[in-house]
Each structure stands twice: as structure tokens, then as C-alpha cells.
Short mmCIF file of N, CA and C in Angstrom, two decimals:
data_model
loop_
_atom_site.label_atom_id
_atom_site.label_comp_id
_atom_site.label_asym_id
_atom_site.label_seq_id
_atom_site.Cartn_x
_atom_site.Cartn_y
_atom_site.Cartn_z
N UNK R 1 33.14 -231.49 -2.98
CA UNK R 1 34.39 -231.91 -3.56
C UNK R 1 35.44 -231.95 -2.43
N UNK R 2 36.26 -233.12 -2.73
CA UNK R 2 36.96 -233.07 -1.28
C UNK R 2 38.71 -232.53 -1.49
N UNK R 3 39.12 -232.09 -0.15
CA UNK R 3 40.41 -231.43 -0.67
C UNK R 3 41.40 -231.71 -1.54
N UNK R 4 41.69 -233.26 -1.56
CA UNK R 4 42.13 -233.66 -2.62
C UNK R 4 42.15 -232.84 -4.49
N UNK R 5 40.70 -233.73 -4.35
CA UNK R 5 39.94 -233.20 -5.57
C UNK R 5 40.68 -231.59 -5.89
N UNK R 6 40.29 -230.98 -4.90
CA UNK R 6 40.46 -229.44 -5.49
C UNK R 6 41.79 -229.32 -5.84
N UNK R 7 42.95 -229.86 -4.91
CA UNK R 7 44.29 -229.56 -5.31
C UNK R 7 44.82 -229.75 -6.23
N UNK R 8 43.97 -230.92 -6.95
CA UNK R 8 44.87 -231.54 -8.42
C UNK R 8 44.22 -230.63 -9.49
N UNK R 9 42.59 -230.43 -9.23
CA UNK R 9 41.53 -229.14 -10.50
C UNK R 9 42.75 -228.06 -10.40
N UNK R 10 43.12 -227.59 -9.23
CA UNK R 10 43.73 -226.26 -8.83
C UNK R 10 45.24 -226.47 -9.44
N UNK R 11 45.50 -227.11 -9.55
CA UNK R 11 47.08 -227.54 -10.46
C UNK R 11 47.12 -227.46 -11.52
N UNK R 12 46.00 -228.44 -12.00
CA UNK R 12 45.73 -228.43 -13.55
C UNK R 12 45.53 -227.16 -14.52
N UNK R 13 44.68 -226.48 -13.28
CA UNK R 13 43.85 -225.45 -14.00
C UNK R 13 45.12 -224.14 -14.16
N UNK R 14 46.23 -224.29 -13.08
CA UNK R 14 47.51 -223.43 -13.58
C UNK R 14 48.30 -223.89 -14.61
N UNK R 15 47.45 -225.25 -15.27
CA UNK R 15 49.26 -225.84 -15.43
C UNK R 15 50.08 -226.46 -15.44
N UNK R 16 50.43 -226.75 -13.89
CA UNK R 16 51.88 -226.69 -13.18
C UNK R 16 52.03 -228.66 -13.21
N UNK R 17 53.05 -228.78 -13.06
CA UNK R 17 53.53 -230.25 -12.70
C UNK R 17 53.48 -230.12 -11.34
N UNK R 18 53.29 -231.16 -10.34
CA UNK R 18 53.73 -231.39 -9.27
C UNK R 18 55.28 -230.93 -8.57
N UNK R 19 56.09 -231.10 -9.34
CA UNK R 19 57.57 -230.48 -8.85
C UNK R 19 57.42 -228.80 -8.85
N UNK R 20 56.51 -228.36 -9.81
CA UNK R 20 56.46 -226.59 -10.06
C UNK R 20 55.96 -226.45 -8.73
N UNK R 21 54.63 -226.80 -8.95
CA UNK R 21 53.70 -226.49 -7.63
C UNK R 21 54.53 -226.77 -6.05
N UNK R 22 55.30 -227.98 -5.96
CA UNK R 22 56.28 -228.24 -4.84
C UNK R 22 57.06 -226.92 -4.56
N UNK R 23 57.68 -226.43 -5.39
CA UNK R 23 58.88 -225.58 -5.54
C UNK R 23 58.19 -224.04 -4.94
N UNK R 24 57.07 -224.20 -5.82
CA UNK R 24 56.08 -222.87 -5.48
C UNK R 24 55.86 -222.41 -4.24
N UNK R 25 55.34 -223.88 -3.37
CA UNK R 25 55.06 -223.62 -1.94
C UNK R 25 56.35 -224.18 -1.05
N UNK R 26 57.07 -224.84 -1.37
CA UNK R 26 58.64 -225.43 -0.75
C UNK R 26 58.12 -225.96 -0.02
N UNK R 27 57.64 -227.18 -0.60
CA UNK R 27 57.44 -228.68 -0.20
C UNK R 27 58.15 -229.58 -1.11
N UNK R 28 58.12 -230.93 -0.77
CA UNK R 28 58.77 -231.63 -2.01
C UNK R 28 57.62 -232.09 -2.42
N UNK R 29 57.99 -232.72 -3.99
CA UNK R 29 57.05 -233.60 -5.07
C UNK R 29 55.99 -234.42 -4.26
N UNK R 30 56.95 -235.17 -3.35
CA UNK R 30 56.02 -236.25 -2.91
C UNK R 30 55.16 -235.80 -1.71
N UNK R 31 55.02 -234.99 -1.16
CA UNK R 31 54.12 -234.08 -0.66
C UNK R 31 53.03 -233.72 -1.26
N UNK R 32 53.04 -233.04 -2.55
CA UNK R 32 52.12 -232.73 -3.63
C UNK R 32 51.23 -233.82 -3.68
N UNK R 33 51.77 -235.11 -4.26
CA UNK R 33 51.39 -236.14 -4.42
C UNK R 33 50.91 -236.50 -3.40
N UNK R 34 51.06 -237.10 -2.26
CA UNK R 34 49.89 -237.78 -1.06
C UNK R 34 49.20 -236.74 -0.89
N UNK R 35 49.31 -235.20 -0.88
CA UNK R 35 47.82 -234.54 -0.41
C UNK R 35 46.80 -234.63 -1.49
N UNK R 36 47.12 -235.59 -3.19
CA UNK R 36 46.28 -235.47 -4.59
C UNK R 36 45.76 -236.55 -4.42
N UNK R 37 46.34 -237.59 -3.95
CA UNK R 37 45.69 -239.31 -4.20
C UNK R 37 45.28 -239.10 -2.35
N UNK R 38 45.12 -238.14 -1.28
CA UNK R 38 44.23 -238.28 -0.11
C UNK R 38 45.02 -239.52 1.01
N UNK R 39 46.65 -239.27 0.81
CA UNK R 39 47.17 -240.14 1.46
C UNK R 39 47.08 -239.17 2.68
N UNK R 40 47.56 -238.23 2.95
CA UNK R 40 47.97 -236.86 3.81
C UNK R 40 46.87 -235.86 3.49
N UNK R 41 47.10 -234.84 4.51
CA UNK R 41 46.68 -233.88 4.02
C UNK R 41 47.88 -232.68 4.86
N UNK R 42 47.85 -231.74 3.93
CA UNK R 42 48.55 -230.46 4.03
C UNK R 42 48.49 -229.85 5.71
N UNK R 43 49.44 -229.20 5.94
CA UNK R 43 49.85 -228.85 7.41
C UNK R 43 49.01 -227.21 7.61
N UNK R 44 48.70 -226.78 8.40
CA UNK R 44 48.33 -225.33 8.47
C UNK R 44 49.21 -224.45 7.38
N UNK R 45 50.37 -224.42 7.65
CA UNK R 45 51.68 -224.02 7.24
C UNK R 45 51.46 -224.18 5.51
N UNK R 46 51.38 -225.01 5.50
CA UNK R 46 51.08 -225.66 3.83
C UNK R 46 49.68 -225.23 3.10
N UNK R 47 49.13 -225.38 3.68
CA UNK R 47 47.80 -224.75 3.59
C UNK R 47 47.42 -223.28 3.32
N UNK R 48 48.36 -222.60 3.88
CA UNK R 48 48.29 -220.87 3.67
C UNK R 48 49.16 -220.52 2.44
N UNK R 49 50.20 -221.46 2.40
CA UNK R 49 50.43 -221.40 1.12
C UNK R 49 50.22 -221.34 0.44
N UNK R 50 49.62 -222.51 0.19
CA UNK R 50 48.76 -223.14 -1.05
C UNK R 50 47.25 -221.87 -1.24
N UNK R 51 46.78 -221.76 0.08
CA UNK R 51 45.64 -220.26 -0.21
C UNK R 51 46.48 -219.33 -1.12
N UNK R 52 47.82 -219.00 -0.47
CA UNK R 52 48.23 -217.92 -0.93
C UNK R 52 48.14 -217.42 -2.25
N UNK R 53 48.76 -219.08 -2.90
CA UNK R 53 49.48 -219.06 -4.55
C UNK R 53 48.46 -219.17 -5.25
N UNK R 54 46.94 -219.90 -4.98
CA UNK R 54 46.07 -220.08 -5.79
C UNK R 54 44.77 -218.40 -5.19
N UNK R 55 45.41 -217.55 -4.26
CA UNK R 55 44.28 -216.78 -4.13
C UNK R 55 43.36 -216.99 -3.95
N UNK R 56 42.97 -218.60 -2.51
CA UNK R 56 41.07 -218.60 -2.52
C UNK R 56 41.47 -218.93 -0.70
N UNK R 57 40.43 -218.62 -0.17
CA UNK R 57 40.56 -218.74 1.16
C UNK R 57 40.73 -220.61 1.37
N UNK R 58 41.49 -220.23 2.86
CA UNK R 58 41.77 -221.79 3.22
C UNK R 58 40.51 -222.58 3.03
N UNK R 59 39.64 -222.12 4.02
CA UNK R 59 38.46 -222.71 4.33
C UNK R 59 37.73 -223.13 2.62
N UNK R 60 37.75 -222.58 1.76
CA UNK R 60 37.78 -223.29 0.18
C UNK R 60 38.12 -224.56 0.18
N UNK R 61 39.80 -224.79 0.01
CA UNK R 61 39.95 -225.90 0.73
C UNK R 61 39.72 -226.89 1.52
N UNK R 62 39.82 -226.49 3.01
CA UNK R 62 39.09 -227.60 3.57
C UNK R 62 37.80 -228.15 3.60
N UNK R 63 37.02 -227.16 3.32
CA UNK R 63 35.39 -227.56 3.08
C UNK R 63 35.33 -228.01 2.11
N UNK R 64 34.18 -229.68 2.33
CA UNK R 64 34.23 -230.31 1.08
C UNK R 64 32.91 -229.77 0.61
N UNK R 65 31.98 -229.00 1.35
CA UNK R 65 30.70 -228.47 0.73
C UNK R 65 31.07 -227.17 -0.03
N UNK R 66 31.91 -226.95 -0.35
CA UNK R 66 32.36 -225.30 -0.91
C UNK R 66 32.96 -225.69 -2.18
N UNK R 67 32.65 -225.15 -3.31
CA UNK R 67 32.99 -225.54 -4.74
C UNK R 67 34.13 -224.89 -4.62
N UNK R 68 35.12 -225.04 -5.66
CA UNK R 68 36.34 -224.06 -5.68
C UNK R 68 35.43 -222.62 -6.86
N UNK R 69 35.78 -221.39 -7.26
CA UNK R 69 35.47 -220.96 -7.98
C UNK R 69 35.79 -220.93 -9.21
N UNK R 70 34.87 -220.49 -10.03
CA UNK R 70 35.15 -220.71 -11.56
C UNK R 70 36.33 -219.59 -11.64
N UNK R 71 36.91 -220.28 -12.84
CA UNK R 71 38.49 -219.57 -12.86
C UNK R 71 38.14 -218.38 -13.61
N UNK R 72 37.18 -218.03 -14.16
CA UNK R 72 36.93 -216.92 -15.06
C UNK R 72 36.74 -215.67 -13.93
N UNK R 73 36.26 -215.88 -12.63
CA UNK R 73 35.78 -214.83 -11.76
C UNK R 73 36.54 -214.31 -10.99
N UNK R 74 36.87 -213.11 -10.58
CA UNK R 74 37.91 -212.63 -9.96
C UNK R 74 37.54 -213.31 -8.30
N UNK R 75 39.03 -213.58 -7.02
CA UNK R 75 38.98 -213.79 -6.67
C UNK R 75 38.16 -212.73 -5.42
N UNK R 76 37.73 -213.13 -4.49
CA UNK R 76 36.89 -212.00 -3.43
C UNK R 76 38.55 -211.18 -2.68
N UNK R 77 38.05 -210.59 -2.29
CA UNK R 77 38.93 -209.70 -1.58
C UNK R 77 39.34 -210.36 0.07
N UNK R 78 38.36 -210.86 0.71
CA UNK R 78 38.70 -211.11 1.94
C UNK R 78 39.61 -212.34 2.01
N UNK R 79 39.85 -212.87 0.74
CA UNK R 79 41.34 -214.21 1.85
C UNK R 79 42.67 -213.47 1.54
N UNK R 80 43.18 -212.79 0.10
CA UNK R 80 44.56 -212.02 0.86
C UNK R 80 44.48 -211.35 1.87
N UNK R 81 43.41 -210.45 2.51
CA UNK R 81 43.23 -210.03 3.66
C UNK R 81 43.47 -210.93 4.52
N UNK R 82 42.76 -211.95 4.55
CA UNK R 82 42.82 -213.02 5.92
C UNK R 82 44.20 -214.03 5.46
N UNK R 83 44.49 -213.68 4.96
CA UNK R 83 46.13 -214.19 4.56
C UNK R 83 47.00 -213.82 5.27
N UNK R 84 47.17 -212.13 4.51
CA UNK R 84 48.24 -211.05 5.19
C UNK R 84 48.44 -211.15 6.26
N UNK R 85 46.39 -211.15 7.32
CA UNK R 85 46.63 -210.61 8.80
C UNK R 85 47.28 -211.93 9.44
N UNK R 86 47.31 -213.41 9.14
CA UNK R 86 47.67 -214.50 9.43
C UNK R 86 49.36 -214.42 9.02
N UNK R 87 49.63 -213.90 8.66
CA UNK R 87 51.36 -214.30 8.50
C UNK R 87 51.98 -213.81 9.24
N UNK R 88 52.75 -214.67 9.70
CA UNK R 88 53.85 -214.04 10.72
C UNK R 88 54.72 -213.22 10.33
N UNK R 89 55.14 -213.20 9.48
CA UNK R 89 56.41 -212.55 8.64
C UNK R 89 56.15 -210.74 8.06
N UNK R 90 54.56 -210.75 7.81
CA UNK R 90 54.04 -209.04 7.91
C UNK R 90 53.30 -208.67 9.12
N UNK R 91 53.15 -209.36 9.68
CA UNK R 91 52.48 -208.85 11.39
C UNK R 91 53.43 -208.40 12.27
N UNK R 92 53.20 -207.21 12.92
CA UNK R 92 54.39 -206.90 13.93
C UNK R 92 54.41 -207.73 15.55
N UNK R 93 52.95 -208.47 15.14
CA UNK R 93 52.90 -209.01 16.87
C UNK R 93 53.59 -211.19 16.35
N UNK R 94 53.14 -211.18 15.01
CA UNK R 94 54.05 -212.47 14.76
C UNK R 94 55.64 -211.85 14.98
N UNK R 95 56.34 -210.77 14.62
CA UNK R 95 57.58 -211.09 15.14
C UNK R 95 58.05 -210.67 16.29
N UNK R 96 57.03 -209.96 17.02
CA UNK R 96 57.42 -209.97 18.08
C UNK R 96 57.30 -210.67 18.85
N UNK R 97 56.29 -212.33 18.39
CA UNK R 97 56.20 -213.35 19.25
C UNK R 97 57.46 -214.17 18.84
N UNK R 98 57.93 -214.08 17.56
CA UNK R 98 59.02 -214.90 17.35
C UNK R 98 60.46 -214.24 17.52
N UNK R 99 60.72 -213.44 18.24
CA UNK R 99 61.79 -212.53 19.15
C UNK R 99 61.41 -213.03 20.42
N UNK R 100 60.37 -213.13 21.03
CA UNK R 100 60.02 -213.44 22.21
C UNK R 100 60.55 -215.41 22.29
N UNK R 101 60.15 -215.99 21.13
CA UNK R 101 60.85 -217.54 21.21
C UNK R 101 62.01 -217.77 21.26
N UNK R 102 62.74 -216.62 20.38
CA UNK R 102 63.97 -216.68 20.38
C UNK R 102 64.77 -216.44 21.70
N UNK R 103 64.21 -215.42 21.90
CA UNK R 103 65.14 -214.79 23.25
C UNK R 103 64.63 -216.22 24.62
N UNK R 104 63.54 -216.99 24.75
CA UNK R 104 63.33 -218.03 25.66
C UNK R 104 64.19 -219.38 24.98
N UNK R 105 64.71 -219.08 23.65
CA UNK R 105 65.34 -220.74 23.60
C UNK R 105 66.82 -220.13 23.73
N UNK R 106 67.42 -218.74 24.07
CA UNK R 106 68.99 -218.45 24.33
C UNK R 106 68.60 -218.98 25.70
N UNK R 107 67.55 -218.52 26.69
CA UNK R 107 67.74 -218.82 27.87
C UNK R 107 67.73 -220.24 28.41
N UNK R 108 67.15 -220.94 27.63
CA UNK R 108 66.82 -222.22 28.06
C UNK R 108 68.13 -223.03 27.66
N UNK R 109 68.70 -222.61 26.56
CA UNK R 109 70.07 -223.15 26.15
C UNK R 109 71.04 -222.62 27.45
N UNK R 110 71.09 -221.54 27.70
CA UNK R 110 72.13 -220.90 28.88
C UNK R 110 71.21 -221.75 30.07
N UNK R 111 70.41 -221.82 30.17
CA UNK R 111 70.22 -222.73 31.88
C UNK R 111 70.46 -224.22 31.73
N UNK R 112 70.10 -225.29 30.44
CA UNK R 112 70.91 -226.48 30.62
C UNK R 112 72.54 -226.36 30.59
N UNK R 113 73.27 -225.13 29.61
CA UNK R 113 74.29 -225.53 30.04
C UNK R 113 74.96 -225.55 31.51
N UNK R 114 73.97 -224.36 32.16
CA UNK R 114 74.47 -224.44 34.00
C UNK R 114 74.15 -224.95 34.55
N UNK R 115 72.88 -226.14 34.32
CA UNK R 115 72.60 -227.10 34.95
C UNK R 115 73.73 -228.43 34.37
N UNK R 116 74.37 -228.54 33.26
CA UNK R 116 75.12 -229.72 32.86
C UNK R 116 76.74 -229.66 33.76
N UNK R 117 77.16 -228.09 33.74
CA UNK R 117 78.18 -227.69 34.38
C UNK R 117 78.33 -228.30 35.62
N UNK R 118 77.11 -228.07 36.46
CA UNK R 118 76.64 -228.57 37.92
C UNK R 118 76.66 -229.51 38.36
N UNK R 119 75.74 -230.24 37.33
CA UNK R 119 76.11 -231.71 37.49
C UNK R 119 77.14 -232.57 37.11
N UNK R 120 78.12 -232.35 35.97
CA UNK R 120 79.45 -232.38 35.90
C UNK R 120 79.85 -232.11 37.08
N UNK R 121 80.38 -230.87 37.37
CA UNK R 121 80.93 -230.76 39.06
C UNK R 121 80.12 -231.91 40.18
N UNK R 122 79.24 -231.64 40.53
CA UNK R 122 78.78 -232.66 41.14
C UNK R 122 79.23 -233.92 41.45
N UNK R 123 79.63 -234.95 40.00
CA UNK R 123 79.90 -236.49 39.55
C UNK R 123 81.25 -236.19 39.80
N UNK R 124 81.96 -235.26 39.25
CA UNK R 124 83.41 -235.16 39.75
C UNK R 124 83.93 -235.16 41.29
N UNK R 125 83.00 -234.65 42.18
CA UNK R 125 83.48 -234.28 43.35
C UNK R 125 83.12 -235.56 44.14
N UNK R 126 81.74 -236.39 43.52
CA UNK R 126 81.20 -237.61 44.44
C UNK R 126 82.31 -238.79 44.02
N UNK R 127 82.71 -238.61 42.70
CA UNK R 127 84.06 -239.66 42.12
C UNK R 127 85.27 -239.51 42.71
N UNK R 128 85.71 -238.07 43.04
CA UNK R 128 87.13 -238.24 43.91
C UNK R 128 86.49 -238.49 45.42
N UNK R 129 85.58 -238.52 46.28
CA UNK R 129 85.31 -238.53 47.33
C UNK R 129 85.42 -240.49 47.73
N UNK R 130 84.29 -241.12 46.51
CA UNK R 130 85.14 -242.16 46.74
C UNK R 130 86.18 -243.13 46.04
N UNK R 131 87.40 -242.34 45.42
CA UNK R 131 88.13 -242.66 45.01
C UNK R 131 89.61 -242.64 46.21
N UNK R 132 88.96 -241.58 47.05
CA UNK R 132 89.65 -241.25 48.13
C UNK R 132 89.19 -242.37 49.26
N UNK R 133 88.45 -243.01 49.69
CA UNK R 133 88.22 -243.93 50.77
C UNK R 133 88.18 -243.00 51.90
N UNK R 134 87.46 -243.90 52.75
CA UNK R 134 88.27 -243.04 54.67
C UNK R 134 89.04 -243.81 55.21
N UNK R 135 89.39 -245.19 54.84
CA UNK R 135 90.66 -245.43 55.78
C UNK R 135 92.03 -245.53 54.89
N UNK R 136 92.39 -244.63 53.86
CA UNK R 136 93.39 -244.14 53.23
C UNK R 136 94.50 -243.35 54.09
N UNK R 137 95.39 -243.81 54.68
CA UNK R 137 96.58 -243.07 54.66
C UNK R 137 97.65 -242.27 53.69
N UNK R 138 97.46 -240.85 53.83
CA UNK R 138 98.59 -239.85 53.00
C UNK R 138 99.62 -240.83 53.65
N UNK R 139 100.57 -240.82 52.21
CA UNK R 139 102.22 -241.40 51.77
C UNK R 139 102.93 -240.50 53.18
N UNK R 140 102.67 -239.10 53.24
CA UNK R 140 103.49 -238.56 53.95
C UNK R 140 103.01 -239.44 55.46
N UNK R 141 101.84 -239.52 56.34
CA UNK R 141 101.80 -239.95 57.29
C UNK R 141 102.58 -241.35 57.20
N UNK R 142 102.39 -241.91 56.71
CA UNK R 142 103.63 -243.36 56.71
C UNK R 142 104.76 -242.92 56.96
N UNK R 143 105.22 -242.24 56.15
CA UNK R 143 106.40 -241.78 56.38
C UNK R 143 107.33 -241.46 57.77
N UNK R 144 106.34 -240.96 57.88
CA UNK R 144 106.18 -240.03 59.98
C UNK R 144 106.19 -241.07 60.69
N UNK R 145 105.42 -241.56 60.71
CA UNK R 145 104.97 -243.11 61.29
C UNK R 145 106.46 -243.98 61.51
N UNK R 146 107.03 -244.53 60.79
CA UNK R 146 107.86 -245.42 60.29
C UNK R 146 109.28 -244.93 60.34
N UNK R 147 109.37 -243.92 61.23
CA UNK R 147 110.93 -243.27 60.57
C UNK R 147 111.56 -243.77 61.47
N UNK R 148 111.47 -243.81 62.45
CA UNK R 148 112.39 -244.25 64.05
C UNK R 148 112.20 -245.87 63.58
N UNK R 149 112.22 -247.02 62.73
CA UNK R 149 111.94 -248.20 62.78
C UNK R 149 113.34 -248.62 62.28
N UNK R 150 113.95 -249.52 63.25
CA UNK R 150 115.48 -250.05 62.74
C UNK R 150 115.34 -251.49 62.54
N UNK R 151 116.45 -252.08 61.66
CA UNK R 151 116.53 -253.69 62.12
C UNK R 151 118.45 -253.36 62.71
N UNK R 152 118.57 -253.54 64.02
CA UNK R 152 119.33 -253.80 64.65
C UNK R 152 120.13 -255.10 65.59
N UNK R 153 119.85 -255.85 64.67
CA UNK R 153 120.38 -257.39 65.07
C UNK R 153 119.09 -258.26 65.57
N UNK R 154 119.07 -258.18 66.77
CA UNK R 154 117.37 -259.18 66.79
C UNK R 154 116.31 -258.43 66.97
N UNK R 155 115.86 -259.70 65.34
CA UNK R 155 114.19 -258.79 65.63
C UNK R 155 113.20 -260.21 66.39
N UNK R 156 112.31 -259.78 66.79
CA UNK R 156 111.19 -260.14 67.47
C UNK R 156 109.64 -260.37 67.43
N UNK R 157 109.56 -260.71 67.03
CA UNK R 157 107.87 -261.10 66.37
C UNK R 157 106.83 -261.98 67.53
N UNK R 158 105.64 -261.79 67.44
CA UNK R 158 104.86 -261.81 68.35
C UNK R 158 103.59 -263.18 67.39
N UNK R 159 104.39 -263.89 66.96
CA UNK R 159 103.67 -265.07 66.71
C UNK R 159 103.26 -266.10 67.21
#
């Protein structure tokens, strides 16, 4: 039976509408729907869920040679086990890997902003450099230049 198949038996057999079951695992409707008609299929993430709420190991799921079990029989013991030890959220080494992501995306945020700073400075300093020219005369050197210059009756030009 293929995963499909089982997800819609496994719905039915709770019950649930597609929006319940959505809500259940916090996916939307139309999620539900392409993993029932075999458009998609469910994400890891989605998948442990979905183990979770129906109580049968993933691998149930994905294997299309594995029947789902009859609903009358209690479920085995080993997939909330292999559930639990899989979640990040009751494992102390899942949050200490996700403290460890956290603390590498403050740093990575603090090194583009000192690399954007840099290069800002950078574009600023190459923009006044040539905004400045090299054969620019300071106002004041003109000034200096030009001060002793009279018109005193005849001028003289070299044309």
C-alpha cells in the first residue's frame, strides 16, 4: 500500500477532515490533500508528525511493503521511543545543536554587518578621492596666487 493510500485509511479511520488533521500537524489543508491524491509527499518534519499523532513508526509510512496495523491492536512500543529520541525539542543534544545555530547566525549577522560597514567606507573614500581630481586647485591657493595682480592703465597681452 503506498503512502498515499495509508494517509487517507489513517484519516478516515480517526475521523478527521483534512483541515482537523492539517491543524493537528500545522500544515495547511492543501498539504493534506497533495500528500492523499500522491501529488507531494510529506517532508521529514511532516512525517514525524504525522508518526507522532497516528502512533506507528515512520518507516510504516514510507514502506509500501508494510501494511498499516489493524486499529484494534495496540500500537508496539518502539516508534514513541524512536520518536522521542528523534525530536529536537526533548533531546538535550537537539538543543544544544540549536543554541549552537543560533549563536553562528548572531555571528554571521555581526560579520556581514562589518564587512557592509567596510565596504561602505571603502566606496566613500574611492568617491571623494575622485571627486577630488589631482589637478584641482584649493580656492585658498588662487587666492595667494592672484593677490599682487593689478589693472593699472596698460594692460598687455601676448597674442
Amino acid at each position: 500500500m503506498e503512502c498515499c493510500e495509508k494517509l487517507i485509511q489513517l484519516r478516515k479511520r480517526e475521523k478527521l477532515t483534512q483541515q482537523e488533521l492539517a491543524e493537528a500537524v500545522d500544515v495547511s489543508r492543501q498539504a493534506i490533500s497533495k500528500w492523499e491524491v500522491g501529488a507531494a509527499e510529506p517532508a521529514v518534519e511532516n512525517l514525524r508528525s504525522l508518526s507522532a499523532f497516528y502512533g506507528i513508526p515512520i518507516d510504516t509510512l514510507l514502506n509500501d511493503a508494510l501494511d498499516l496495523p489493524d486499529p484494534g491492536k495496540a500500537a508496539p512500543e518502539a516508534p514513541p521511543q524512536q520518536d522521542t529520541g528523534n525530536s529536537a525539542e526533548e533531546s538535550p543534544l537537539g538543543n544544544e545543536i540549536k543554541e549552537e545555530i543560533a549563536s553562528l547566525k548572531k555571528w554571521m549577522i555581526a560579520l556581514v554587518a562589518v564587512v557592509s560597514v567596510l565596504a561602505l567606507a571603502a566606496a566613500v573614500y574611492i568617491a571623494g578621492t575622485l571627486l577630488k581630481g589631482s589637478d584641482a586647485i584649493p580656492l585658498d591657493e588662487l587666492e595667494q596666487e592672484y593677490t599682487g595682480f593689478s589693472l593699472d592703465g596698460e594692460f598687455e597681452h601676448g597674442w
